[in-house]
């Protein structure tokens, strides 16, 4: 079924798409301030500049189906709604939350009749397209391929993870960006003055504006919702100035934009690990805080720390793995919120530790050689010799017991013939590996008889 008007996401669906009508007086501020033309859109300049694909589409001169991908409050629905103002097109909106294959087929049938009888193109807007099943997404393939409809799909999820490859290959993916602080300020100031908004009934102090910009985190809808709540609170007390206390009363805490199943999950953990690898404990603690405040599973964070301890610190700091494992055990034994302390301690430990990736490089090179067939015969003197008939096969004959040497090291071949002289572990001069490097050089010379 076509998406029903819910105020914020109202979309015209009539046969003759009318110009955008003014929002009703009681509608939310974000709805009342929705742009009525491209010139009023704030942000997304990279998509709306003259000649850009999305601008050509909005002006009626582009025929490619598009996927609008970006975080909430960046204008996906607004831009789709503006496409309805192109008079030569018919506009249909569906929500992936309430529509299925049957509704899609009905839309396609109407689009085919409209094309054949009126020579009129149908623009199909699908919000939250990532919520469509694979079957539902596959149902769009033929119509998009034949341009029976001009599909405008919107998603907050990374399309590489949430949209099937055959459909993705038929769409022009346009990424919308979070608004900058200056763009959010422009929206707030316009909403305070505009007759569709607060119409000058209140003023906004510079400090309160800064607070609203910070709380919005690039989300236009969030910024306007917080402004409206703050203005209502001020009006209730008979005031006319929105100050920081008014904002704090209206908005207790900013909502962290984070989806444990979406790309924010991967982006934040990626930034977390890269900050540790880059030896920036402050940035690492920031990303750890974002995950914990958003409700990320602390066991997931602990597992990543354990992996990172060997992958990026390794033997440059032999205590790093111990610290990470201890943090993981603390998460299991105590849980949140107290376990945040152990996670933070391990995070700072790993960020400050000297770095070495020699462990992962060594094991990956060794595994690559094994997969490529570089295995060879195990030297006979190293084979197991404690069973009947082993001596007749030559097993364990000639093995030299290292503890028999005064320093516990003696010359002996350990790898297969094909790998004699192959160095997998190559320590750096970082941290504890500096000492290991000196020791390993001596050991190799003694073992290899160099």
Tab-separated table of C-alpha atoms in Angstrom:
chain	number	residue	atom	x	y	z
A	1	UNK	CA	0.000	0.000	0.000
A	2	UNK	CA	1.101	3.560	-0.495
A	3	UNK	CA	2.732	5.166	2.492
A	4	UNK	CA	0.189	6.952	4.659
A	5	UNK	CA	0.676	10.552	5.696
A	6	UNK	CA	2.228	10.698	9.108
A	7	UNK	CA	3.151	14.361	9.112
A	8	UNK	CA	6.906	14.037	8.900
A	9	UNK	CA	6.891	11.669	5.936
A	10	UNK	CA	3.808	12.822	4.050
A	11	UNK	CA	4.210	12.215	0.341
A	12	UNK	CA	1.775	13.039	-2.484
A	13	UNK	CA	0.445	10.026	-4.357
A	14	UNK	CA	-2.436	11.368	-6.443
A	15	UNK	CA	-2.657	10.906	-10.206
A	16	UNK	CA	-1.868	14.556	-10.832
A	17	UNK	CA	0.918	15.401	-8.452
A	18	UNK	CA	0.115	18.813	-6.979
A	19	UNK	CA	2.598	21.427	-5.853
A	20	UNK	CA	3.718	21.008	-2.273
A	21	UNK	CA	1.071	22.370	0.058
A	22	UNK	CA	1.918	24.252	3.249
A	23	UNK	CA	2.124	22.001	6.285
A	24	UNK	CA	-0.727	22.322	8.751
A	25	UNK	CA	-0.157	24.670	11.661
A	26	UNK	CA	-0.069	21.884	14.228
A	27	UNK	CA	2.521	19.829	12.360
A	28	UNK	CA	5.949	19.333	13.916
A	29	UNK	CA	8.467	22.089	13.277
A	30	UNK	CA	10.572	19.750	11.135
A	31	UNK	CA	7.566	19.230	8.842
A	32	UNK	CA	6.634	22.905	8.670
A	33	UNK	CA	10.201	23.813	7.754
A	34	UNK	CA	10.576	21.143	5.090
A	35	UNK	CA	12.008	22.740	1.919
A	36	UNK	CA	9.468	23.506	-0.786
A	37	UNK	CA	12.098	23.854	-3.525
A	38	UNK	CA	15.655	22.777	-4.191
A	39	UNK	CA	16.873	26.280	-3.398
A	40	UNK	CA	15.706	25.828	0.214
A	41	UNK	CA	17.585	22.564	0.786
A	42	UNK	CA	20.452	22.965	3.239
A	43	UNK	CA	23.402	20.618	2.799
A	44	UNK	CA	24.128	17.964	0.160
A	45	UNK	CA	25.727	20.546	-2.129
A	46	UNK	CA	27.783	17.775	-3.746
A	47	UNK	CA	24.544	16.177	-5.011
A	48	UNK	CA	22.526	19.285	-5.792
A	49	UNK	CA	25.031	21.510	-7.559
A	50	UNK	CA	24.168	22.390	-11.202
A	51	UNK	CA	24.699	19.385	-13.431
A	52	UNK	CA	24.834	16.843	-10.595
A	53	UNK	CA	22.746	13.663	-11.154
A	54	UNK	CA	20.263	14.333	-8.368
A	55	UNK	CA	19.652	17.903	-9.471
A	56	UNK	CA	19.029	16.774	-13.047
A	57	UNK	CA	16.602	14.187	-11.694
A	58	UNK	CA	14.747	16.826	-9.668
A	59	UNK	CA	14.581	19.111	-12.684
A	60	UNK	CA	13.098	16.396	-14.882
A	61	UNK	CA	16.119	15.728	-17.033
A	62	UNK	CA	17.548	12.481	-15.599
A	63	UNK	CA	16.271	8.953	-16.172
A	64	UNK	CA	18.526	6.869	-13.904
A	65	UNK	CA	17.121	5.143	-10.828
A	66	UNK	CA	18.933	6.165	-7.667
A	67	UNK	CA	19.602	4.955	-4.143
A	68	UNK	CA	19.848	7.705	-1.520
A	69	UNK	CA	22.112	6.439	1.238
A	70	UNK	CA	22.833	8.403	4.384
A	71	UNK	CA	22.181	8.826	8.097
A	72	UNK	CA	18.825	10.041	9.456
A	73	UNK	CA	17.971	13.700	9.126
A	74	UNK	CA	20.039	14.382	6.012
A	75	UNK	CA	17.142	15.009	3.626
A	76	UNK	CA	16.427	11.707	1.883
A	77	UNK	CA	12.649	11.960	2.235
A	78	UNK	CA	12.677	15.692	1.570
A	79	UNK	CA	14.591	15.270	-1.664
A	80	UNK	CA	12.301	12.446	-2.744
A	81	UNK	CA	9.275	14.638	-2.016
A	82	UNK	CA	10.698	17.417	-4.181
A	83	UNK	CA	10.831	14.969	-7.093
A	84	UNK	CA	7.025	14.982	-6.991
A	85	UNK	CA	7.000	18.578	-8.215
A	86	UNK	CA	8.100	17.462	-11.695
A	87	UNK	CA	4.755	17.777	-13.457
A	88	UNK	CA	5.444	15.188	-16.162
A	89	UNK	CA	5.844	12.400	-13.633
A	90	UNK	CA	3.511	10.473	-11.419
A	91	UNK	CA	4.813	9.936	-7.897
A	92	UNK	CA	4.138	6.851	-5.769
A	93	UNK	CA	5.558	6.287	-2.296
A	94	UNK	CA	5.871	2.930	-0.560
A	95	UNK	CA	7.295	2.095	2.824
A	96	UNK	CA	9.300	-1.098	3.174
A	97	UNK	CA	7.817	-1.407	6.653
A	98	UNK	CA	4.268	-1.944	5.379
A	99	UNK	CA	4.542	-3.057	1.746
A	100	UNK	CA	5.143	-6.443	0.181
A	101	UNK	CA	5.485	-8.091	-3.217
A	102	UNK	CA	1.749	-7.746	-3.912
A	103	UNK	CA	1.853	-3.976	-3.440
A	104	UNK	CA	4.918	-3.773	-5.681
A	105	UNK	CA	3.148	-5.719	-8.432
A	106	UNK	CA	0.109	-3.455	-8.190
A	107	UNK	CA	2.337	-0.395	-8.576
A	108	UNK	CA	4.100	-1.944	-11.565
A	109	UNK	CA	0.795	-2.718	-13.246
A	110	UNK	CA	-0.431	0.848	-12.784
A	111	UNK	CA	2.924	2.188	-14.008
A	112	UNK	CA	2.704	0.098	-17.167
A	113	UNK	CA	-0.832	1.338	-17.923
A	114	UNK	CA	0.192	4.915	-17.205
A	115	UNK	CA	3.173	4.623	-19.544
A	116	UNK	CA	1.198	2.981	-22.356
A	117	UNK	CA	-1.904	5.183	-22.140
A	118	UNK	CA	-0.523	8.544	-21.041
A	119	UNK	CA	3.181	8.276	-21.964
A	120	UNK	CA	3.862	9.326	-18.387
A	121	UNK	CA	6.699	8.069	-16.210
A	122	UNK	CA	6.191	6.794	-12.666
A	123	UNK	CA	8.612	7.705	-9.904
A	124	UNK	CA	8.534	5.038	-7.198
A	125	UNK	CA	9.949	6.141	-3.851
A	126	UNK	CA	10.717	3.333	-1.380
A	127	UNK	CA	11.758	4.397	2.086
A	128	UNK	CA	13.779	2.033	4.290
A	129	UNK	CA	14.497	-0.178	1.274
A	130	UNK	CA	17.000	-2.194	3.322
A	131	UNK	CA	14.023	-3.669	5.186
A	132	UNK	CA	12.781	-5.355	2.001
A	133	UNK	CA	13.553	-9.065	1.826
A	134	UNK	CA	15.648	-10.428	-1.017
A	135	UNK	CA	12.452	-11.588	-2.755
A	136	UNK	CA	10.942	-8.118	-2.518
A	137	UNK	CA	14.113	-6.482	-3.814
A	138	UNK	CA	14.305	-8.987	-6.666
A	139	UNK	CA	10.743	-8.042	-7.628
A	140	UNK	CA	12.035	-4.585	-8.556
A	141	UNK	CA	14.727	-5.768	-10.962
A	142	UNK	CA	12.683	-6.004	-14.172
A	143	UNK	CA	10.892	-2.685	-13.689
A	144	UNK	CA	14.134	-0.853	-12.976
A	145	UNK	CA	16.007	-2.569	-15.817
A	146	UNK	CA	13.272	-1.659	-18.359
A	147	UNK	CA	12.760	1.802	-16.789
A	148	UNK	CA	9.123	1.006	-16.257
A	149	UNK	CA	9.571	3.007	-13.077
A	150	UNK	CA	12.167	5.501	-11.995
A	151	UNK	CA	13.116	4.077	-8.618
A	152	UNK	CA	14.211	6.391	-5.836
A	153	UNK	CA	15.128	4.218	-2.863
A	154	UNK	CA	16.293	5.478	0.514
A	155	UNK	CA	18.271	3.708	3.226
A	156	UNK	CA	20.236	4.520	6.341
A	157	UNK	CA	22.210	1.276	5.977
A	158	UNK	CA	25.315	0.661	3.929
A	159	UNK	CA	23.847	-0.587	0.634
A	160	UNK	CA	26.756	-2.983	0.140
A	161	UNK	CA	25.417	-4.923	3.118
A	162	UNK	CA	21.678	-4.309	2.852
A	163	UNK	CA	20.762	-4.219	-0.864
A	164	UNK	CA	21.079	-7.267	-3.104
A	165	UNK	CA	23.829	-7.016	-5.699
A	166	UNK	CA	21.588	-7.320	-8.808
A	167	UNK	CA	19.460	-4.358	-7.692
A	168	UNK	CA	22.462	-2.360	-6.499
A	169	UNK	CA	24.121	-2.706	-9.907
A	170	UNK	CA	21.074	-1.076	-11.534
A	171	UNK	CA	21.035	1.965	-9.248
A	172	UNK	CA	23.090	5.118	-9.071
A	173	UNK	CA	24.184	5.217	-5.413
A	174	UNK	CA	24.217	8.743	-3.998
A	175	UNK	CA	25.568	9.169	-0.490
A	176	UNK	CA	24.073	11.944	1.619
A	177	UNK	CA	26.280	13.419	4.308
A	178	UNK	CA	25.523	14.578	7.813
A	179	UNK	CA	25.031	18.315	7.924
A	180	UNK	CA	27.946	20.446	9.001
A	181	UNK	CA	27.699	22.615	12.099
A	182	UNK	CA	27.255	25.727	9.940
A	183	UNK	CA	24.445	24.065	7.998
A	184	UNK	CA	22.644	23.081	11.209
A	185	UNK	CA	23.031	26.671	12.454
A	186	UNK	CA	21.484	27.952	9.238
A	187	UNK	CA	18.501	25.644	9.719
A	188	UNK	CA	18.023	26.710	13.345
A	189	UNK	CA	18.196	30.424	12.556
A	190	UNK	CA	15.794	30.041	9.653
A	191	UNK	CA	13.326	28.105	11.818
A	192	UNK	CA	13.410	30.778	14.544
A	193	UNK	CA	12.618	33.610	12.101
A	194	UNK	CA	10.496	31.983	9.382
A	195	UNK	CA	6.728	32.382	9.592
A	196	UNK	CA	6.358	28.675	8.955
A	197	UNK	CA	8.511	28.023	12.006
A	198	UNK	CA	8.632	29.958	15.267
A	199	UNK	CA	8.011	33.276	13.477
A	200	UNK	CA	10.277	35.239	15.830
A	201	UNK	CA	8.236	34.359	18.918
A	202	UNK	CA	11.457	33.424	20.707
A	203	UNK	CA	15.137	34.215	20.336
A	204	UNK	CA	18.038	31.813	20.593
A	205	UNK	CA	21.120	32.657	22.614
A	206	UNK	CA	24.511	31.900	21.062
A	207	UNK	CA	25.298	29.361	23.784
A	208	UNK	CA	21.961	27.594	23.325
A	209	UNK	CA	22.526	27.502	19.590
A	210	UNK	CA	25.908	25.868	20.176
A	211	UNK	CA	24.241	23.300	22.453
A	212	UNK	CA	21.568	22.460	19.870
A	213	UNK	CA	24.177	22.138	17.123
A	214	UNK	CA	26.193	19.767	19.277
A	215	UNK	CA	23.159	17.681	20.232
A	216	UNK	CA	21.984	17.412	16.625
A	217	UNK	CA	25.219	15.740	15.482
A	218	UNK	CA	24.471	16.613	11.865
A	219	UNK	CA	20.813	15.516	11.956
A	220	UNK	CA	18.466	18.257	10.686
A	221	UNK	CA	15.317	16.648	12.052
A	222	UNK	CA	16.921	16.187	15.470
A	223	UNK	CA	18.018	19.824	15.540
A	224	UNK	CA	14.548	21.159	14.715
A	225	UNK	CA	12.825	18.771	17.122
A	226	UNK	CA	15.095	19.869	19.963
A	227	UNK	CA	14.565	23.539	19.048
A	228	UNK	CA	10.791	23.085	19.107
A	229	UNK	CA	10.885	21.312	22.467
A	230	UNK	CA	13.063	24.075	23.902
A	231	UNK	CA	10.766	26.783	22.534
A	232	UNK	CA	7.691	25.071	23.982
A	233	UNK	CA	9.370	24.939	27.378
A	234	UNK	CA	10.249	28.619	27.279
A	235	UNK	CA	6.743	29.591	26.157
A	236	UNK	CA	5.233	27.534	28.991
A	237	UNK	CA	7.106	29.672	31.533
A	238	UNK	CA	6.268	32.928	29.760
A	239	UNK	CA	9.821	33.550	28.522
A	240	UNK	CA	11.032	34.577	25.099
A	241	UNK	CA	14.704	33.560	25.133
A	242	UNK	CA	15.964	30.014	24.629
A	243	UNK	CA	19.078	29.646	26.757
A	244	UNK	CA	21.221	26.634	27.671
A	245	UNK	CA	19.110	25.653	30.726
A	246	UNK	CA	16.029	25.655	28.495
A	247	UNK	CA	17.759	23.302	26.066
A	248	UNK	CA	18.931	21.067	28.901
A	249	UNK	CA	15.418	20.831	30.313
A	250	UNK	CA	14.005	19.916	26.916
A	251	UNK	CA	16.715	17.496	25.831
A	252	UNK	CA	18.128	15.359	28.610
A	253	UNK	CA	20.739	13.546	26.547
A	254	UNK	CA	21.741	13.326	22.922
A	255	UNK	CA	20.915	10.082	21.174
A	256	UNK	CA	24.008	8.380	19.826
A	257	UNK	CA	23.534	7.433	16.194
A	258	UNK	CA	24.530	3.774	16.198
A	259	UNK	CA	23.042	0.560	14.864
A	260	UNK	CA	24.580	-2.660	16.106
A	261	UNK	CA	23.557	-4.366	12.848
A	262	UNK	CA	24.410	-1.516	10.496
A	263	UNK	CA	27.417	0.250	9.061
A	264	UNK	CA	27.833	2.507	12.125
A	265	UNK	CA	28.698	-0.665	14.018
A	266	UNK	CA	31.513	-1.385	11.583
A	267	UNK	CA	32.609	2.231	11.176
A	268	UNK	CA	32.972	2.896	14.905
A	269	UNK	CA	34.792	-0.342	15.721
A	270	UNK	CA	37.071	0.292	12.736
A	271	UNK	CA	37.868	3.787	13.996
A	272	UNK	CA	38.386	2.368	17.499
A	273	UNK	CA	40.945	-0.213	16.392
A	274	UNK	CA	42.724	2.208	14.046
A	275	UNK	CA	43.003	4.764	16.839
A	276	UNK	CA	44.637	2.155	19.096
A	277	UNK	CA	46.928	1.087	16.263
A	278	UNK	CA	47.804	4.737	15.704
A	279	UNK	CA	48.703	5.154	19.418
A	280	UNK	CA	45.984	7.736	20.123
A	281	UNK	CA	44.417	6.758	23.463
A	282	UNK	CA	42.138	9.807	23.536
A	283	UNK	CA	40.464	9.000	20.219
A	284	UNK	CA	40.283	5.339	21.208
A	285	UNK	CA	38.481	6.206	24.459
A	286	UNK	CA	36.056	8.403	22.504
A	287	UNK	CA	35.062	5.560	20.191
A	288	UNK	CA	34.883	3.147	23.123
A	289	UNK	CA	32.509	5.570	24.847
A	290	UNK	CA	30.347	5.843	21.716
A	291	UNK	CA	29.961	2.097	21.591
A	292	UNK	CA	29.208	1.689	25.280
A	293	UNK	CA	26.736	4.597	25.464
A	294	UNK	CA	24.928	3.228	22.393
A	295	UNK	CA	24.558	-0.188	24.032
A	296	UNK	CA	27.122	-2.174	22.067
A	297	UNK	CA	27.767	-5.631	23.479
A	298	UNK	CA	30.882	-5.200	25.681
A	299	UNK	CA	31.894	-8.781	24.865
A	300	UNK	CA	32.266	-7.751	21.230
A	301	UNK	CA	34.578	-4.899	22.228
A	302	UNK	CA	36.582	-7.208	24.502
A	303	UNK	CA	37.038	-9.753	21.715
A	304	UNK	CA	38.353	-7.067	19.387
A	305	UNK	CA	40.853	-5.944	22.032
A	306	UNK	CA	42.130	-9.496	22.441
A	307	UNK	CA	42.617	-9.840	18.681
A	308	UNK	CA	44.262	-6.429	18.442
A	309	UNK	CA	46.729	-7.263	21.234
A	310	UNK	CA	48.367	-9.936	19.062
A	311	UNK	CA	47.693	-8.368	15.682
A	312	UNK	CA	49.106	-4.882	16.255
A	313	UNK	CA	51.105	-5.014	19.495
A	314	UNK	CA	52.363	-8.574	19.624
A	315	UNK	CA	55.661	-9.191	21.359
A	316	UNK	CA	56.597	-5.518	21.326
A	317	UNK	CA	54.685	-5.577	24.636
A	318	UNK	CA	54.163	-9.162	25.849
A	319	UNK	CA	51.787	-7.894	28.570
A	320	UNK	CA	49.298	-6.461	26.052
A	321	UNK	CA	47.561	-9.782	25.443
A	322	UNK	CA	47.391	-10.402	29.177
A	323	UNK	CA	45.708	-7.017	29.676
A	324	UNK	CA	43.188	-7.668	26.894
A	325	UNK	CA	42.335	-11.164	28.152
A	326	UNK	CA	41.940	-9.801	31.678
A	327	UNK	CA	39.505	-7.181	30.377
A	328	UNK	CA	37.512	-9.859	28.543
A	329	UNK	CA	37.348	-11.965	31.713
A	330	UNK	CA	36.227	-8.936	33.701
A	331	UNK	CA	33.377	-8.370	31.249
A	332	UNK	CA	32.276	-11.979	31.750
A	333	UNK	CA	32.631	-11.986	35.551
A	334	UNK	CA	31.312	-8.535	36.440
A	335	UNK	CA	29.451	-7.106	33.461
A	336	UNK	CA	28.469	-3.522	32.824
A	337	UNK	CA	28.694	-0.788	33.916
A	338	UNK	CA	31.748	-1.648	36.054
A	339	UNK	CA	33.432	-3.565	33.228
A	340	UNK	CA	33.799	-0.292	31.326
A	341	UNK	CA	36.802	0.421	33.550
A	342	UNK	CA	38.633	-2.738	32.512
A	343	UNK	CA	37.804	-2.102	28.848
A	344	UNK	CA	39.103	1.455	29.159
A	345	UNK	CA	42.253	0.270	30.926
A	346	UNK	CA	42.987	-2.289	28.220
A	347	UNK	CA	42.240	0.291	25.524
A	348	UNK	CA	44.717	2.780	26.963
A	349	UNK	CA	47.289	0.015	27.558
A	350	UNK	CA	47.154	-1.112	23.939
A	351	UNK	CA	47.136	2.436	22.574
A	352	UNK	CA	50.258	3.364	24.551
A	353	UNK	CA	52.079	0.100	23.862
A	354	UNK	CA	54.857	-0.100	21.268
A	355	UNK	CA	53.454	-1.588	18.069
A	356	UNK	CA	54.492	-4.589	16.023
A	357	UNK	CA	52.574	-6.630	13.468
A	358	UNK	CA	55.274	-9.297	13.168
A	359	UNK	CA	53.071	-11.953	14.768
A	360	UNK	CA	50.294	-11.687	12.194
A	361	UNK	CA	52.747	-11.251	9.320
A	362	UNK	CA	54.659	-14.351	10.415
A	363	UNK	CA	51.669	-16.671	10.797
A	364	UNK	CA	50.006	-15.412	7.611
A	365	UNK	CA	53.182	-15.974	5.568
A	366	UNK	CA	53.597	-19.458	7.039
A	367	UNK	CA	49.970	-20.363	6.278
A	368	UNK	CA	50.284	-18.976	2.750
A	369	UNK	CA	53.306	-21.209	2.135
A	370	UNK	CA	51.483	-24.258	3.482
A	371	UNK	CA	48.491	-23.560	1.242
A	372	UNK	CA	50.848	-23.172	-1.723
A	373	UNK	CA	52.264	-26.644	-1.074
A	374	UNK	CA	55.498	-25.727	0.711
A	375	UNK	CA	55.208	-28.453	3.318
A	376	UNK	CA	57.962	-30.999	2.693
A	377	UNK	CA	58.837	-34.044	4.735
A	378	UNK	CA	59.318	-33.661	8.454
A	379	UNK	CA	62.996	-34.423	9.179
A	380	UNK	CA	63.313	-38.026	10.359
A	381	UNK	CA	65.094	-37.146	13.591
A	382	UNK	CA	62.086	-34.993	14.664
A	383	UNK	CA	59.444	-37.659	14.087
A	384	UNK	CA	57.774	-39.577	16.898
A	385	UNK	CA	59.794	-42.629	17.782
A	386	UNK	CA	58.053	-44.269	20.740
A	387	UNK	CA	56.156	-47.055	19.015
A	388	UNK	CA	57.057	-50.476	17.669
A	389	UNK	CA	58.830	-50.268	14.353
A	390	UNK	CA	59.624	-46.552	14.595
A	391	UNK	CA	63.376	-47.120	14.789
A	392	UNK	CA	63.272	-49.270	11.654
A	393	UNK	CA	61.692	-46.319	9.816
A	394	UNK	CA	64.442	-44.023	11.014
A	395	UNK	CA	62.187	-41.998	13.270
A	396	UNK	CA	63.876	-40.047	16.083
A	397	UNK	CA	67.321	-41.375	15.141
A	398	UNK	CA	69.921	-38.653	15.415
A	399	UNK	CA	67.791	-36.263	17.442
A	400	UNK	CA	69.950	-34.058	19.663
A	401	UNK	CA	68.482	-33.070	23.053
A	402	UNK	CA	68.996	-29.281	23.532
A	403	UNK	CA	69.170	-29.532	27.319
A	404	UNK	CA	72.311	-31.586	26.939
A	405	UNK	CA	74.104	-28.441	25.745
A	406	UNK	CA	75.478	-26.054	28.347
A	407	UNK	CA	73.401	-23.108	27.082
A	408	UNK	CA	70.369	-25.152	26.019
A	409	UNK	CA	70.853	-24.454	22.299
A	410	UNK	CA	72.618	-26.574	19.688
A	411	UNK	CA	72.868	-26.938	15.948
A	412	UNK	CA	70.036	-28.975	14.436
A	413	UNK	CA	67.647	-28.859	11.459
A	414	UNK	CA	64.025	-28.328	12.436
A	415	UNK	CA	62.113	-27.251	9.276
A	416	UNK	CA	61.600	-29.442	6.195
A	417	UNK	CA	64.392	-29.265	3.643
A	418	UNK	CA	62.407	-26.897	1.429
A	419	UNK	CA	62.098	-24.302	4.208
A	420	UNK	CA	65.603	-24.302	5.639
A	421	UNK	CA	66.652	-20.668	6.134
A	422	UNK	CA	63.104	-19.308	5.803
A	423	UNK	CA	62.447	-16.530	8.348
A	424	UNK	CA	58.786	-16.039	9.254
A	425	UNK	CA	59.206	-14.119	12.476
A	426	UNK	CA	61.094	-10.888	11.892
A	427	UNK	CA	60.979	-8.759	15.048
A	428	UNK	CA	61.095	-5.005	14.885
A	429	UNK	CA	63.155	-2.733	17.064
A	430	UNK	CA	60.036	-1.573	18.933
A	431	UNK	CA	59.660	-2.109	22.661
A	432	UNK	CA	60.479	-5.576	23.941
A	433	UNK	CA	61.080	-6.826	20.396
A	434	UNK	CA	64.365	-4.935	20.357
A	435	UNK	CA	65.741	-7.447	22.858
A	436	UNK	CA	64.038	-10.338	21.070
A	437	UNK	CA	65.682	-9.245	17.828
A	438	UNK	CA	69.139	-9.494	19.373
A	439	UNK	CA	68.381	-12.872	20.962
A	440	UNK	CA	66.801	-14.314	17.811
A	441	UNK	CA	69.848	-13.409	15.723
A	442	UNK	CA	72.088	-15.379	18.089
A	443	UNK	CA	69.650	-18.301	18.266
A	444	UNK	CA	69.388	-18.636	14.480
A	445	UNK	CA	73.157	-18.631	14.117
A	446	UNK	CA	73.521	-21.356	16.732
A	447	UNK	CA	70.674	-23.551	15.497
A	448	UNK	CA	71.585	-23.205	11.832
A	449	UNK	CA	75.326	-23.552	12.469
A	450	UNK	CA	76.074	-20.244	10.779
